[in-house]
PDB file of C-alpha atoms in Angstrom:
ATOM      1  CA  UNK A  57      82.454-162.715  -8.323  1.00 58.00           C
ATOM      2  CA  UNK A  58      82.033-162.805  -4.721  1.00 65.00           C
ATOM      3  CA  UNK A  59      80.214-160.502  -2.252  1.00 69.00           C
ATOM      4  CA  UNK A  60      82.824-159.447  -0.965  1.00 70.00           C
ATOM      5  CA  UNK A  61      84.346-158.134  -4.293  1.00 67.00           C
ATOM      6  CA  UNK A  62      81.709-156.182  -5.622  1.00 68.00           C
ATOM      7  CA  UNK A  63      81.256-154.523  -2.378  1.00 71.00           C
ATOM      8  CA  UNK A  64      84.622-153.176  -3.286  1.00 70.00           C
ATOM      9  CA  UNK A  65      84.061-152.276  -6.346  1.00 72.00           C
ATOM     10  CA  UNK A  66      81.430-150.277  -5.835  1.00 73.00           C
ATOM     11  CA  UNK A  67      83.608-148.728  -2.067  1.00 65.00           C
ATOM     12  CA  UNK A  68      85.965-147.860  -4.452  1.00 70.00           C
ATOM     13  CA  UNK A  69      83.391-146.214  -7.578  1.00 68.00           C
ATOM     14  CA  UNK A  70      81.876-144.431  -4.101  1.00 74.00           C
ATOM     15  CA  UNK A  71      85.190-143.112  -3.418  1.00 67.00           C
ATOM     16  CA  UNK A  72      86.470-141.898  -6.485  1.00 73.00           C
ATOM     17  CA  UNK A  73      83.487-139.800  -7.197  1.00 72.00           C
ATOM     18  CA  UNK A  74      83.478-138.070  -3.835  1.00 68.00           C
ATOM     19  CA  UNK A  75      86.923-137.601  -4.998  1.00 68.00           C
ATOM     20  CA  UNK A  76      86.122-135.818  -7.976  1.00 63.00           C
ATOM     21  CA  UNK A  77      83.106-133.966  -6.380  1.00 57.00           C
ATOM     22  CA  UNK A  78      85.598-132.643  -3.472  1.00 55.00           C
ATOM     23  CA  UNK A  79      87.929-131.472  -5.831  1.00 64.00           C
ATOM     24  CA  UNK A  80      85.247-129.499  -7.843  1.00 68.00           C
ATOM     25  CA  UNK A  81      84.391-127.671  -4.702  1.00 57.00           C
ATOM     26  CA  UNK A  82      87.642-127.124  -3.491  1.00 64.00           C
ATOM     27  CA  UNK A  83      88.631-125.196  -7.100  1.00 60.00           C
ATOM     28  CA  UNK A  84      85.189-123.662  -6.612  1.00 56.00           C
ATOM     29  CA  UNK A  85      85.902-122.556  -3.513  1.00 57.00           C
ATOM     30  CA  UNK A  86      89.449-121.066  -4.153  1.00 63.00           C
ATOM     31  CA  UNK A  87      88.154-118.901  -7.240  1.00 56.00           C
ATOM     32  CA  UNK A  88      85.900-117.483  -5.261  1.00 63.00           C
ATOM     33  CA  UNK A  89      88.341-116.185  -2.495  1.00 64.00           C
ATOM     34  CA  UNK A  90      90.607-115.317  -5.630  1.00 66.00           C
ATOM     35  CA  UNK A  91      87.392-113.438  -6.684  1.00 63.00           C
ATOM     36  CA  UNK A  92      87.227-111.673  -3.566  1.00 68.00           C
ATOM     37  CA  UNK A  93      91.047-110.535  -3.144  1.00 70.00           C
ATOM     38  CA  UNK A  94      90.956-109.276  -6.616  1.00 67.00           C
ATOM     39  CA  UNK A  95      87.312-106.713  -5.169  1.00 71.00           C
ATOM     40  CA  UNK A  96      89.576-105.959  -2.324  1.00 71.00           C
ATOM     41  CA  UNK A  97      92.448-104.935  -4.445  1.00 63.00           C
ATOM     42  CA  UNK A  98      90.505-102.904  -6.848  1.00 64.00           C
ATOM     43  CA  UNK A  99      88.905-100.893  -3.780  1.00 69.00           C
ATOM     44  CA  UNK A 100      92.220 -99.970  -2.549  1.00 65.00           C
ATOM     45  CA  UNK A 101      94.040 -99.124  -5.466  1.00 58.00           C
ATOM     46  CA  UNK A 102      90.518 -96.973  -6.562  1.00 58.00           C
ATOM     47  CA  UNK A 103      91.613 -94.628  -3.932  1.00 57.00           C
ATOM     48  CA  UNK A 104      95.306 -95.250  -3.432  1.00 54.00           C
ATOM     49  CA  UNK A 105      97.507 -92.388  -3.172  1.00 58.00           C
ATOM     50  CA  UNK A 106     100.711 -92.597  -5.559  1.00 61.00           C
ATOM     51  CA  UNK A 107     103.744 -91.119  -3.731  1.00 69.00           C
ATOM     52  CA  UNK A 108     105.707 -90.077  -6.024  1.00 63.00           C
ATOM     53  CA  UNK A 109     102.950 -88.117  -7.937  1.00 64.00           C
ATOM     54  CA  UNK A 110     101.921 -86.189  -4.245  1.00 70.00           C
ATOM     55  CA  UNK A 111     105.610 -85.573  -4.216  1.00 75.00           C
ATOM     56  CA  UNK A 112     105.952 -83.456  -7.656  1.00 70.00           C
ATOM     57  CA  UNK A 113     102.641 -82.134  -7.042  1.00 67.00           C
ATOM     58  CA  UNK A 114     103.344 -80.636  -3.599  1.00 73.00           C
ATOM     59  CA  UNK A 115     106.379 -79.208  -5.211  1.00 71.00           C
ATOM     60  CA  UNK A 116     104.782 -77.677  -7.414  1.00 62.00           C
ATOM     61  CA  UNK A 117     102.401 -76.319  -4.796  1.00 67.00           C
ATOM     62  CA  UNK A 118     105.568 -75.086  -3.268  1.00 70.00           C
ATOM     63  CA  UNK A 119     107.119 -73.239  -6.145  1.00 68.00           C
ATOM     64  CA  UNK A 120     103.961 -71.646  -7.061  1.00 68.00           C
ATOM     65  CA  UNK A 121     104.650 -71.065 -10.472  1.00 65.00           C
ATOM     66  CA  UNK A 122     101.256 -68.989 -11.491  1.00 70.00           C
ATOM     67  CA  UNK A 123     102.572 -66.424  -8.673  1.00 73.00           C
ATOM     68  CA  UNK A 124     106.301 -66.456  -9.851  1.00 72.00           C
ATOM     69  CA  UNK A 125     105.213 -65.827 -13.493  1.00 63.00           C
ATOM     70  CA  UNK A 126     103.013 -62.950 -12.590  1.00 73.00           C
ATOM     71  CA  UNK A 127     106.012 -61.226 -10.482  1.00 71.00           C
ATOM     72  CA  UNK A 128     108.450 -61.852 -13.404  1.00 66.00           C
ATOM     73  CA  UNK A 129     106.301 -60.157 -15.646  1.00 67.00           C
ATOM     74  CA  UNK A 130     106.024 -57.417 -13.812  1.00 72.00           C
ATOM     75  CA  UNK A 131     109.468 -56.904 -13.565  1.00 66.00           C
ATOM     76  CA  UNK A 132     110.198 -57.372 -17.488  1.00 61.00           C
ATOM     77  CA  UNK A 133     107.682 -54.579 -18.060  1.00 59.00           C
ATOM     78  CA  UNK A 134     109.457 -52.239 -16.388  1.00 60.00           C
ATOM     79  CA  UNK A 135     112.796 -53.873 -16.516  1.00 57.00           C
ATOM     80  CA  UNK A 136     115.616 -51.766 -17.900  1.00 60.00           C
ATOM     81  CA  UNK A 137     118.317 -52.990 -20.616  1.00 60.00           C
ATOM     82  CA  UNK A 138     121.599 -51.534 -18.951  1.00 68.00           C
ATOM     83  CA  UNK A 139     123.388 -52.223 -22.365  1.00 64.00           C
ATOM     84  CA  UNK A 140     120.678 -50.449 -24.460  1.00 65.00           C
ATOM     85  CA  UNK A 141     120.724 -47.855 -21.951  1.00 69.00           C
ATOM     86  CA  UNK A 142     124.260 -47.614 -22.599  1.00 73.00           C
ATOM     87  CA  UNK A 143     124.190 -47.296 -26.101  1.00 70.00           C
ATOM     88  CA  UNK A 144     121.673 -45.015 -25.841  1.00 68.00           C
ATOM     89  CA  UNK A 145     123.818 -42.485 -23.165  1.00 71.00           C
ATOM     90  CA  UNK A 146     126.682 -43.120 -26.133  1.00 71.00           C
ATOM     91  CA  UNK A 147     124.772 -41.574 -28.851  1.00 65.00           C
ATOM     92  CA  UNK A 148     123.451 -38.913 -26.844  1.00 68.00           C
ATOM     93  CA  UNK A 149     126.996 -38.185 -25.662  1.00 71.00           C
ATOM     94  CA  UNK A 150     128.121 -38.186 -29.157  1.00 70.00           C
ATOM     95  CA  UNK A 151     126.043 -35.436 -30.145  1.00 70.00           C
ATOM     96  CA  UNK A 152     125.716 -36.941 -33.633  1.00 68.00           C
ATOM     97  CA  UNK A 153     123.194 -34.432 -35.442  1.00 74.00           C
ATOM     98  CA  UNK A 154     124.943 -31.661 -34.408  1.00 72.00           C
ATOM     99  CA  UNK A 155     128.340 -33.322 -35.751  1.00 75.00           C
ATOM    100  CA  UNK A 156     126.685 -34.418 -38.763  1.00 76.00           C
ATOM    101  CA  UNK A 157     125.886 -30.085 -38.966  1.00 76.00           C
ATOM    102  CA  UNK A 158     129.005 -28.894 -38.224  1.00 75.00           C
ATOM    103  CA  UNK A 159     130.624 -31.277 -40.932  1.00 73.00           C
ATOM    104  CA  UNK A 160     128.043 -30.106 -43.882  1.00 72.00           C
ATOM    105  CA  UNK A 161     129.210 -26.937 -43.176  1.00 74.00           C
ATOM    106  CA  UNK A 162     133.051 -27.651 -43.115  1.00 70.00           C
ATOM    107  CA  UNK A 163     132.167 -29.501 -46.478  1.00 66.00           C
ATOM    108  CA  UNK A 164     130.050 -26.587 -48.033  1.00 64.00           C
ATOM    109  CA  UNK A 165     132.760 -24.751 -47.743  1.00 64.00           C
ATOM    110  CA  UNK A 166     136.053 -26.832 -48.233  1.00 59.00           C
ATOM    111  CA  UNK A 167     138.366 -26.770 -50.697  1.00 60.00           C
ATOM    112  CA  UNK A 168     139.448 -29.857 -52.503  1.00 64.00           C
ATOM    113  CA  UNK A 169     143.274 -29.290 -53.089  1.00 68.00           C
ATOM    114  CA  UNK A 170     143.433 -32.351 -55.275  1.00 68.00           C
ATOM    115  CA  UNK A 171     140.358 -30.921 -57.693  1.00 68.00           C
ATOM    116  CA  UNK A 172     141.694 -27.380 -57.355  1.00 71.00           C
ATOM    117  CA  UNK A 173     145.146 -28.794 -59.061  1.00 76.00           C
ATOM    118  CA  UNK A 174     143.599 -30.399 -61.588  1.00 76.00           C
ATOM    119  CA  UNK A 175     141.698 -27.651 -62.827  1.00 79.00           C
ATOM    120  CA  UNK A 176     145.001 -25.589 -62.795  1.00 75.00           C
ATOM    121  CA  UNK A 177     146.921 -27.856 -64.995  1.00 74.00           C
ATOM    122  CA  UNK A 178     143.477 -28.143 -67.215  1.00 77.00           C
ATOM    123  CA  UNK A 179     144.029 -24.329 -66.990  1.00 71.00           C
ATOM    124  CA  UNK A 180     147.214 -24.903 -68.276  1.00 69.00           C
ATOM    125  CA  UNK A 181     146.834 -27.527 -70.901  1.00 74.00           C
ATOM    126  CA  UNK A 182     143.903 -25.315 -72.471  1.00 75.00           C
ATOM    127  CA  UNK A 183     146.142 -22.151 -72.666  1.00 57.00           C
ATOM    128  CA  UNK A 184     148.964 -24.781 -74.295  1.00 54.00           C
ATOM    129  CA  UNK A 185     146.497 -26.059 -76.167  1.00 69.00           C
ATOM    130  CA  UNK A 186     145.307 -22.758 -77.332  1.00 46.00           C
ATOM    131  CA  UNK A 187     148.626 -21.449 -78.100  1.00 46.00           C
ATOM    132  CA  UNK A 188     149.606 -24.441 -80.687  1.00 46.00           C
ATOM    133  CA  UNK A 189     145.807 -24.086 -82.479  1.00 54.00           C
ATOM    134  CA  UNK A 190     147.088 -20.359 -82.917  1.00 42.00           C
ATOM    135  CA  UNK A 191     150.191 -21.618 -84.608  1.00 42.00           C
ATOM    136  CA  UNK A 192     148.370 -24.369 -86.438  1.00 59.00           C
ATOM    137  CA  UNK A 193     145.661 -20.807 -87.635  1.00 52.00           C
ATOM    138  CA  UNK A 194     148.590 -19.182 -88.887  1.00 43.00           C
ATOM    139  CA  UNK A 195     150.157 -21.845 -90.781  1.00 52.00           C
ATOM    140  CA  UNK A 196     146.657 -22.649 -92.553  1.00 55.00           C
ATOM    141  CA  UNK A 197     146.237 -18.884 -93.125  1.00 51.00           C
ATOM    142  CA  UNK A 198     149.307 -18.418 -94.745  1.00 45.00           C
ATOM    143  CA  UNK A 199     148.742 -21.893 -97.093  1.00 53.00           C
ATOM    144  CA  UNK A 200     145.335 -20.109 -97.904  1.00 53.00           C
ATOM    145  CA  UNK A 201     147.280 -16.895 -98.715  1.00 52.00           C
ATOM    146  CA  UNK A 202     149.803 -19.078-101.067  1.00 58.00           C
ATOM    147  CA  UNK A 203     146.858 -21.807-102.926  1.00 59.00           C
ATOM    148  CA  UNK A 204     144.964 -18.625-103.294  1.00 59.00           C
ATOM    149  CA  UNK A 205     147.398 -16.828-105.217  1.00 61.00           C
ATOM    150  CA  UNK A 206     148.043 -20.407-107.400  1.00 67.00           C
ATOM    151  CA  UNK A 207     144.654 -21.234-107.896  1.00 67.00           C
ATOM    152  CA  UNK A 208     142.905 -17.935-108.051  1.00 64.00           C
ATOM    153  CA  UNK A 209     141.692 -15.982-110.461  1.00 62.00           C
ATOM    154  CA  UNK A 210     141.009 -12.732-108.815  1.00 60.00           C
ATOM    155  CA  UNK A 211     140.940 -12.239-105.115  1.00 59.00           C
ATOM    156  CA  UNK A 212     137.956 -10.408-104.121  1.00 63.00           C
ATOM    157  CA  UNK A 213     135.827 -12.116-104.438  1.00 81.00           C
ATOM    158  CA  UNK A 214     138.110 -15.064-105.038  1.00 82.00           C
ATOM    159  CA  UNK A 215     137.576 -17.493-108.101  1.00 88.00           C
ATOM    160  CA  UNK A 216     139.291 -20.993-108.889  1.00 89.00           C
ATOM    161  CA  UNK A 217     141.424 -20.279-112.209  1.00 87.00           C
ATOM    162  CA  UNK A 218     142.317 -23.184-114.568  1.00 88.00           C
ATOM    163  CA  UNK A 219     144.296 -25.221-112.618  1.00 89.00           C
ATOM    164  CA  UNK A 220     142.480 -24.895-109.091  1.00 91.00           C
ATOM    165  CA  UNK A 221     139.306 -26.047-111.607  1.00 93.00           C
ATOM    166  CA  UNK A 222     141.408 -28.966-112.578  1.00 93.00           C
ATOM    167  CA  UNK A 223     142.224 -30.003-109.571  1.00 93.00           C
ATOM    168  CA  UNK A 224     138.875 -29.531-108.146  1.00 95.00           C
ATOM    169  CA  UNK A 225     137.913 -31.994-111.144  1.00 95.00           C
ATOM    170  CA  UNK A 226     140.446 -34.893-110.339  1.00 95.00           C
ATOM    171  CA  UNK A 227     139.614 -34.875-106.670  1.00 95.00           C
ATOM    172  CA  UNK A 228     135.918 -35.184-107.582  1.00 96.00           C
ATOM    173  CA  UNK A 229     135.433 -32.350-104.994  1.00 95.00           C
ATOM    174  CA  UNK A 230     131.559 -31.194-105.929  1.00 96.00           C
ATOM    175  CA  UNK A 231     130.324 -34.613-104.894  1.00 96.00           C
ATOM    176  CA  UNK A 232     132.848 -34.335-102.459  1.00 97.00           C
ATOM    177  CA  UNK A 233     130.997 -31.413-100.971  1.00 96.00           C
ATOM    178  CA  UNK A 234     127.509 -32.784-101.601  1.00 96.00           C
ATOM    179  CA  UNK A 235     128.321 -36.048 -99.602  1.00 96.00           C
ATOM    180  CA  UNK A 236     129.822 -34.319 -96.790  1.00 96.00           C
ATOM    181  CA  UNK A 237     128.259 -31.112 -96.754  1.00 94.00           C
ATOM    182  CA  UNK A 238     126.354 -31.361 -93.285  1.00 96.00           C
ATOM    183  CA  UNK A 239     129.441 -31.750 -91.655  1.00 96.00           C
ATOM    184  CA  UNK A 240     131.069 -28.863 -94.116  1.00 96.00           C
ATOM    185  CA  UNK A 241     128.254 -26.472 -92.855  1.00 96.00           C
ATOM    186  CA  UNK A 242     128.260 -27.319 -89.338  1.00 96.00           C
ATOM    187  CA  UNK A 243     131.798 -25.966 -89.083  1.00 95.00           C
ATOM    188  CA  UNK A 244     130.768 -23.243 -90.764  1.00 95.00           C
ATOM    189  CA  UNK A 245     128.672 -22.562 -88.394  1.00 96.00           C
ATOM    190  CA  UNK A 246     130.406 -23.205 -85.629  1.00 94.00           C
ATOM    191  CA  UNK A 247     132.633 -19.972 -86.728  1.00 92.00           C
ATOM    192  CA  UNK A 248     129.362 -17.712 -86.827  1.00 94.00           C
ATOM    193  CA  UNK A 249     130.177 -16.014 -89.782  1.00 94.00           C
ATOM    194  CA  UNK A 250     128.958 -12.589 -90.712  1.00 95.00           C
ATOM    195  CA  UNK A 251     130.107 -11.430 -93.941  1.00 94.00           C
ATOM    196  CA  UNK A 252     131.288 -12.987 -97.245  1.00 93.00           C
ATOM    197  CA  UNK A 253     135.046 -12.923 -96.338  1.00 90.00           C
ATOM    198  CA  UNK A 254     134.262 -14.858 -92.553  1.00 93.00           C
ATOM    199  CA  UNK A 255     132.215 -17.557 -94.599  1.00 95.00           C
ATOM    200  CA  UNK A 256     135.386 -18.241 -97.504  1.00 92.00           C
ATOM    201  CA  UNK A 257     137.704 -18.061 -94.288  1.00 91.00           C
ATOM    202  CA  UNK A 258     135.583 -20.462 -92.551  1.00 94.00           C
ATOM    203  CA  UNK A 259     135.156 -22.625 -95.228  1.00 95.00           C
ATOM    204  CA  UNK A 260     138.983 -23.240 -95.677  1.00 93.00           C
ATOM    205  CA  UNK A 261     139.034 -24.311 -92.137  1.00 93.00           C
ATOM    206  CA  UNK A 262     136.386 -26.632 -92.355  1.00 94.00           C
ATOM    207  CA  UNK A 263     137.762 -28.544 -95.676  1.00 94.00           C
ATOM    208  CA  UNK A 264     141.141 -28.579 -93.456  1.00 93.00           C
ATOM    209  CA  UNK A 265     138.951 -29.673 -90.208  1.00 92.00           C
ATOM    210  CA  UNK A 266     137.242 -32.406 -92.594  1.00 94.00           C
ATOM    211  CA  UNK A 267     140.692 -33.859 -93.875  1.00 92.00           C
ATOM    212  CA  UNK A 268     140.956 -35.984 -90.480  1.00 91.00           C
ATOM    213  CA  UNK A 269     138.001 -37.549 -91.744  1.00 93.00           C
ATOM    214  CA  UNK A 270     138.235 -41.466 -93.583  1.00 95.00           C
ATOM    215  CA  UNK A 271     135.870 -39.622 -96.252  1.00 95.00           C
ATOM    216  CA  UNK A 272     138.911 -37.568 -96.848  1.00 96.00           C
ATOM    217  CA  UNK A 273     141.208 -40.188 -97.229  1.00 96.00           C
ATOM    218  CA  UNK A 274     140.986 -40.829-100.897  1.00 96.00           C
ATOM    219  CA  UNK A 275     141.939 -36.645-101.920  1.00 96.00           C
ATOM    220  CA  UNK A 276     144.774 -37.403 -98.989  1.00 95.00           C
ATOM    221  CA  UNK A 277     146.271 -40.434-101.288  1.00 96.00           C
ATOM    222  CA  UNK A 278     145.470 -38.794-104.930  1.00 96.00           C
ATOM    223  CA  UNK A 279     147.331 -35.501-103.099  1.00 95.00           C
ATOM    224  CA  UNK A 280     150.533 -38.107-102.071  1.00 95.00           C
ATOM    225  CA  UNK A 281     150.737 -39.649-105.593  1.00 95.00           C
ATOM    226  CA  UNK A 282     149.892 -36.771-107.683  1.00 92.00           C
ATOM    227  CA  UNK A 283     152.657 -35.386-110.304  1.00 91.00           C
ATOM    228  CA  UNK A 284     154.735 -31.799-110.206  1.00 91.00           C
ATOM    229  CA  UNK A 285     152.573 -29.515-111.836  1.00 91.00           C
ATOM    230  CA  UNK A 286     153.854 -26.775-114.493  1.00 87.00           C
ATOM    231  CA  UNK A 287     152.229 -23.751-113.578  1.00 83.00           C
ATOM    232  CA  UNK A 288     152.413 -20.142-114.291  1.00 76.00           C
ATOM    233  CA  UNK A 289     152.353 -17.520-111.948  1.00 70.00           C
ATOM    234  CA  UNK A 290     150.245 -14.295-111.756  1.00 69.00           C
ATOM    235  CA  UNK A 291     153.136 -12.462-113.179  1.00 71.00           C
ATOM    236  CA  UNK A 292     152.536 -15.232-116.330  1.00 73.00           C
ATOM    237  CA  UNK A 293     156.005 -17.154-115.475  1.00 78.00           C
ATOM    238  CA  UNK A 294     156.330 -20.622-115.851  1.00 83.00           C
ATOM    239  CA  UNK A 295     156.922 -22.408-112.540  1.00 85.00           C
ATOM    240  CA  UNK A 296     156.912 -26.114-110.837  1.00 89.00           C
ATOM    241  CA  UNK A 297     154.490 -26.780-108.320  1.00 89.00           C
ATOM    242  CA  UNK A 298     153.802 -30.346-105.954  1.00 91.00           C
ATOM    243  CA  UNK A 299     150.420 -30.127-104.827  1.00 92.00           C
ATOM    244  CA  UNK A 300     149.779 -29.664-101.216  1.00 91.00           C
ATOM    245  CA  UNK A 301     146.561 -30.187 -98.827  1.00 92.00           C
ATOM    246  CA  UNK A 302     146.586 -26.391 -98.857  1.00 90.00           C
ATOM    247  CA  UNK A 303     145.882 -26.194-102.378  1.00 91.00           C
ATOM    248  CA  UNK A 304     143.116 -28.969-102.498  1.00 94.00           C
ATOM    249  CA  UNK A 305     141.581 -26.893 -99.395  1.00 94.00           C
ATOM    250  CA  UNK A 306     141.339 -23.806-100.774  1.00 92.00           C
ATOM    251  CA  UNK A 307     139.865 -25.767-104.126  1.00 94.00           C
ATOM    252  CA  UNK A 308     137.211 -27.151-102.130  1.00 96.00           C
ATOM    253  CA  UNK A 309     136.389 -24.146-100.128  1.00 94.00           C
ATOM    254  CA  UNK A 310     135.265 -21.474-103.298  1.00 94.00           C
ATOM    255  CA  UNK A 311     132.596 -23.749-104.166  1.00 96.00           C
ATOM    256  CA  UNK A 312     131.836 -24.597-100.585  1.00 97.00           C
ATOM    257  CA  UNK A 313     131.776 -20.689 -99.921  1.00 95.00           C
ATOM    258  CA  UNK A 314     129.244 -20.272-102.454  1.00 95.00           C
ATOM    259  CA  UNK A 315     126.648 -23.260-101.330  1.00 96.00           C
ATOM    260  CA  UNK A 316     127.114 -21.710 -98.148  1.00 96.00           C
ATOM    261  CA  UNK A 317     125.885 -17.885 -98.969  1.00 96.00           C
ATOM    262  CA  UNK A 318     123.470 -19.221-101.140  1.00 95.00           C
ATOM    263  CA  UNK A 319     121.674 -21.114 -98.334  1.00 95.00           C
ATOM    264  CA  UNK A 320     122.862 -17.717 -96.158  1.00 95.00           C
ATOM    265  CA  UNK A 321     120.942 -14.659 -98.069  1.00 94.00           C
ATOM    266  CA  UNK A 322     120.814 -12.402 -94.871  1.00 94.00           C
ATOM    267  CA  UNK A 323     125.134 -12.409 -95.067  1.00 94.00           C
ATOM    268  CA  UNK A 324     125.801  -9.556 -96.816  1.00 91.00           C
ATOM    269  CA  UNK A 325     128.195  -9.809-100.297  1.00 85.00           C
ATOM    270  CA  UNK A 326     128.413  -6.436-101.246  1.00 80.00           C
TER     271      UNK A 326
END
């Protein structure tokens, strides 16, 4: 190797560091005015003014919203409803206690015609109804008159003979009377008897009243199959006789008559 070359080599070693070093500096240098721009931008923007927000604030300074809220207030606190008002005016005009008044006395007062019919065809039906339990009293009375004079002995005071004792026998009609004798007594009752004669009276109609009964149902079928009784008469004549519910009544009702009076001392016998 020559002078000449190494003095090359070593130009050109020379030259590529200086190179290197100037492009070191160079970077070096740049950063730093990037450096500085990015100070410079951060004091602006630090104390920038955005437009937009000035804009909505200054509107806002405009509307003055506090101020507007107070004055609406105001004005709702004092405000008037006109359709409340109006209602109110309507109810006033209306007068409604004083209608309310005048109609509780119109009512007090007022005559149903509807209720006032019914009660005159319940008038009626009671006086119809009254009318046929007349009829039904006389038909029992006069069956009381005709089993007493079949089945008595005697008629004051009035005593089953043999055949009303017979029959009073087949029908069972003692514990007949025991089993339903609350009931027997209660109609009784119900007639307020005050002598002997009222209480045998009354106790026919309550062994009729009892017949309606299911306890009565059994004398009811022994009465529809029972047999034509010979019979005699008080004038001692033979006779036929069906039994009726008559007859079984006024069997029932002697011994009936007599629990009755004996649980009855203050009704007078004699």
């Amino acid at each position: 190797m020559n002078t000449i070359e190494l003095i090359g080599i070593i130009v050109g070693s020379i030259a590529t560091i200086l190179g290197g070093v100037w492009f070191i500096v160079n970077k070096a240098f740049n950063f730093g005015k990037t450096s500085h721009r990015i100070d410079l931008i951060d004091q602006r923007t630090s104390k920038a003014n955005c437009e937009a927000h000035d804009e909505s604030i200054n509107k806002l300074k405009e509307c003055n919203l506090p101020k507007r809220v107070e004055v609406l207030e105001n004005k709702t606190a004092n405000a008037k409803c006109e359709a409340h008002d109006e209602s109110i005016n309507k109810l006033k005009e209306c007068n409604l206690p004083k209608r309310i008044e005048v109609l509780e006395n119109k009512t007090a007062n007022a005559k149903c015609e509807a209720h006032d019919e019914s009660i005159d065809k319940l008038k009626e039906n009671i006086g119809k109804i009254f009318e046929v339990l007349a009829s039904i009293k006389s038909i029992l009375v006069y069956e009381h008159k005709e089993a007493s004079e079949i089945l008595n002995v005697k008629n004051s005071p009035s005593q089953l003979n043999e055949f009303g004792n017979l029959i009073l026998k087949e029908i069972n009609g003692l514990d007949f009377i025991d089993n339903n004798k609350d009931f027997l007594i209660s109609k009784i009752d119900d007639d307020n008897p005050r002598t002997a004669l009222d209480v045998e009276n009354a106790a026919f109609m309550a062994c009729v009243a009892c017949s309606s009964r299911e306890e009565f149902d059994y004398i009811k079928i022994f009465i529809y199959n029972s047999p034509t009784y010979d019979i005699k008469n008080k004038e001692g004549q033979d006779k036929k006789h069906d039994l009726s519910l008559g007859d079984v009544c006024f069997a029932l009702s002697i011994p009936l008559r007599n629990l009755y009076l004996s649980l009855h001392p203050e009704i007078p016998t004699e």
